[in-house]
Amino acid sequence: MSSAKIKILLSVFVITGASAYVVGDTLFAENAEHLTYFHNADVVLAQPEAMTGKRIRMGGHVEKGSIFQKKGTLEYQFDVRPVLAMVTHQDVAEKTLTVRYKGTVPDTFKEDAEVIVGGALGADGVFEAKELIAKCPSKYEAAKKEAGTY
């Protein structure tokens, strides 16, 4: 075997080994606490004991009439209901989960907006959000909303 072929073969092994290490290190054991999973609000409502204290992202719609801002602060409290198109736990599809958030809110944050909050569910059953993302409305959502399929 020529030295050029040996160099190429060695390079392939090094790159493959490094790639396998990075993927394995990201996905397994000691780094599992650094991963943030996404769940629809119904999953969090259906399994509160499994979700309490874990860092997650949760999606849902802001319940109408539930947005409260503490006067003179950036502290918000609002309720989130599951996105109906993503519901896997029908028994909690109509329930809401209270979210507390401290920080600036996006311009698109309003009643019935689809949001993603990142944080953890507290022992008191309130989701303590560290981040808040509000989805921009789509011109195609009006028809879905009227049909009740969004």
Coordinates of C-alpha atoms in Angstrom, one line a residue:
M1 CA 0.0 0.0 0.0
S2 CA 1.4 3.4 -0.9
S3 CA 1.9 6.1 1.7
A4 CA -0.8 8.3 0.0
K5 CA -3.4 5.6 0.5
I6 CA -2.3 5.1 4.1
K7 CA -2.7 8.8 4.8
I8 CA -6.1 8.9 3.2
L9 CA -7.2 5.8 5.1
L10 CA -5.9 7.2 8.4
S11 CA -7.6 10.5 7.8
V12 CA -10.9 8.7 7.2
F13 CA -10.6 6.8 10.5
V14 CA -9.7 9.9 12.4
I15 CA -12.7 11.9 11.0
T16 CA -15.1 8.9 11.6
G17 CA -13.8 8.5 15.1
A18 CA -14.1 12.2 16.0
S19 CA -17.6 12.3 14.5
A20 CA -18.7 9.3 16.5
Y21 CA -17.3 10.8 19.7
V22 CA -19.1 14.1 19.2
V23 CA -22.4 12.4 18.5
G24 CA -22.1 10.0 21.4
D25 CA -21.0 12.7 23.8
T26 CA -24.0 14.8 22.8
L27 CA -26.6 12.1 23.1
F28 CA -25.6 10.0 26.1
A29 CA -25.4 9.9 29.9
E30 CA -23.3 12.7 31.4
N31 CA -24.6 15.3 29.0
A32 CA -28.3 14.4 29.1
E33 CA -29.0 17.2 31.6
H34 CA -27.9 19.7 28.9
L35 CA -30.6 18.7 26.4
T36 CA -33.8 20.7 26.3
Y37 CA -36.9 18.7 25.1
F38 CA -40.0 20.3 23.5
H39 CA -43.5 19.2 24.6
N40 CA -46.9 20.4 23.8
A41 CA -48.7 21.8 26.9
D42 CA -51.0 18.7 27.1
V43 CA -47.9 16.4 27.8
V44 CA -46.8 18.7 30.7
L45 CA -50.4 18.8 32.1
A46 CA -50.8 15.0 31.8
Q47 CA -47.4 14.1 33.4
P48 CA -46.6 16.9 36.0
E49 CA -44.6 14.6 38.2
A50 CA -42.3 13.6 35.4
M51 CA -41.9 17.2 34.2
T52 CA -41.3 18.9 37.5
G53 CA -37.9 20.5 37.8
K54 CA -36.7 19.5 34.3
R55 CA -35.6 22.1 31.8
I56 CA -38.0 21.9 28.8
R57 CA -39.6 24.0 26.2
M58 CA -43.4 23.9 26.1
G59 CA -45.7 25.0 23.3
G60 CA -49.3 26.2 23.4
H61 CA -51.7 29.0 22.9
V62 CA -52.1 31.9 25.4
E63 CA -55.5 31.6 27.0
K64 CA -57.8 34.6 26.4
G65 CA -58.1 36.9 29.3
S66 CA -55.2 35.4 31.2
I67 CA -52.4 37.8 30.6
F68 CA -51.5 39.8 33.8
Q69 CA -48.5 42.1 34.2
K70 CA -47.3 43.2 37.7
K71 CA -47.6 47.0 37.7
G72 CA -44.3 48.8 37.0
T73 CA -42.4 45.5 36.3
L74 CA -41.6 43.1 33.6
E75 CA -43.2 40.2 35.5
Y76 CA -46.0 38.4 33.6
Q77 CA -48.4 35.6 34.4
F78 CA -50.6 33.9 31.8
D79 CA -52.2 30.6 31.1
V80 CA -51.2 28.3 28.2
R81 CA -53.5 25.7 26.6
P82 CA -52.4 22.9 24.3
V83 CA -52.2 23.3 20.6
L84 CA -55.1 21.1 19.5
A85 CA -53.5 19.8 16.4
M86 CA -50.6 18.4 18.5
V87 CA -52.7 16.9 21.4
T88 CA -51.8 13.4 22.5
H89 CA -53.6 13.4 25.9
Q90 CA -57.2 14.1 25.2
D91 CA -58.2 14.1 28.9
V92 CA -56.2 17.4 29.4
A93 CA -56.8 19.0 26.0
E94 CA -59.1 21.7 27.4
K95 CA -57.0 22.5 30.5
T96 CA -54.5 25.3 31.0
L97 CA -51.2 25.6 32.7
T98 CA -50.1 28.9 34.4
V99 CA -46.8 30.4 33.3
R100 CA -44.7 33.0 35.0
Y101 CA -42.2 35.0 33.0
K102 CA -39.9 37.9 33.9
G103 CA -38.5 39.9 30.9
T104 CA -39.5 41.7 27.8
V105 CA -42.2 40.2 25.7
P106 CA -42.2 40.1 21.9
D107 CA -44.6 42.4 20.0
T108 CA -46.5 39.3 18.8
F109 CA -47.2 38.2 22.4
K110 CA -51.0 38.5 22.9
E111 CA -54.1 36.5 23.7
D112 CA -54.5 33.4 21.6
A113 CA -50.9 33.7 20.2
E114 CA -49.0 30.5 19.8
V115 CA -46.0 30.6 22.2
I116 CA -43.0 28.5 23.2
V117 CA -41.8 29.0 26.7
G118 CA -38.5 27.6 28.0
G119 CA -38.0 26.9 31.7
A120 CA -39.2 24.3 34.3
L121 CA -42.4 23.2 35.9
G122 CA -42.3 24.1 39.6
A123 CA -43.5 21.9 42.5
D124 CA -46.5 24.3 42.8
G125 CA -47.6 23.4 39.3
V126 CA -46.6 26.8 37.8
F127 CA -44.3 26.8 34.8
E128 CA -41.4 29.2 35.5
A129 CA -40.3 30.5 32.1
K130 CA -36.8 31.9 31.4
E131 CA -37.5 32.5 27.7
L132 CA -40.6 33.4 25.7
I133 CA -41.1 33.1 22.0
A134 CA -44.3 34.2 20.3
K135 CA -45.1 32.8 16.8
C136 CA -45.8 35.3 14.1
P137 CA -49.3 34.8 12.8
S138 CA -49.7 33.4 9.3
K139 CA -52.2 34.5 6.7
Y140 CA -53.2 30.8 6.4
E141 CA -54.1 30.4 10.1
A142 CA -57.4 32.4 9.8
A143 CA -59.1 29.6 7.9
K144 CA -57.7 26.9 10.2
K145 CA -58.8 28.9 13.3
E146 CA -62.4 29.3 12.0
A147 CA -62.5 25.5 11.3
G148 CA -61.1 24.8 14.8
T149 CA -58.2 22.8 13.5
Y150 CA -55.2 25.0 14.5

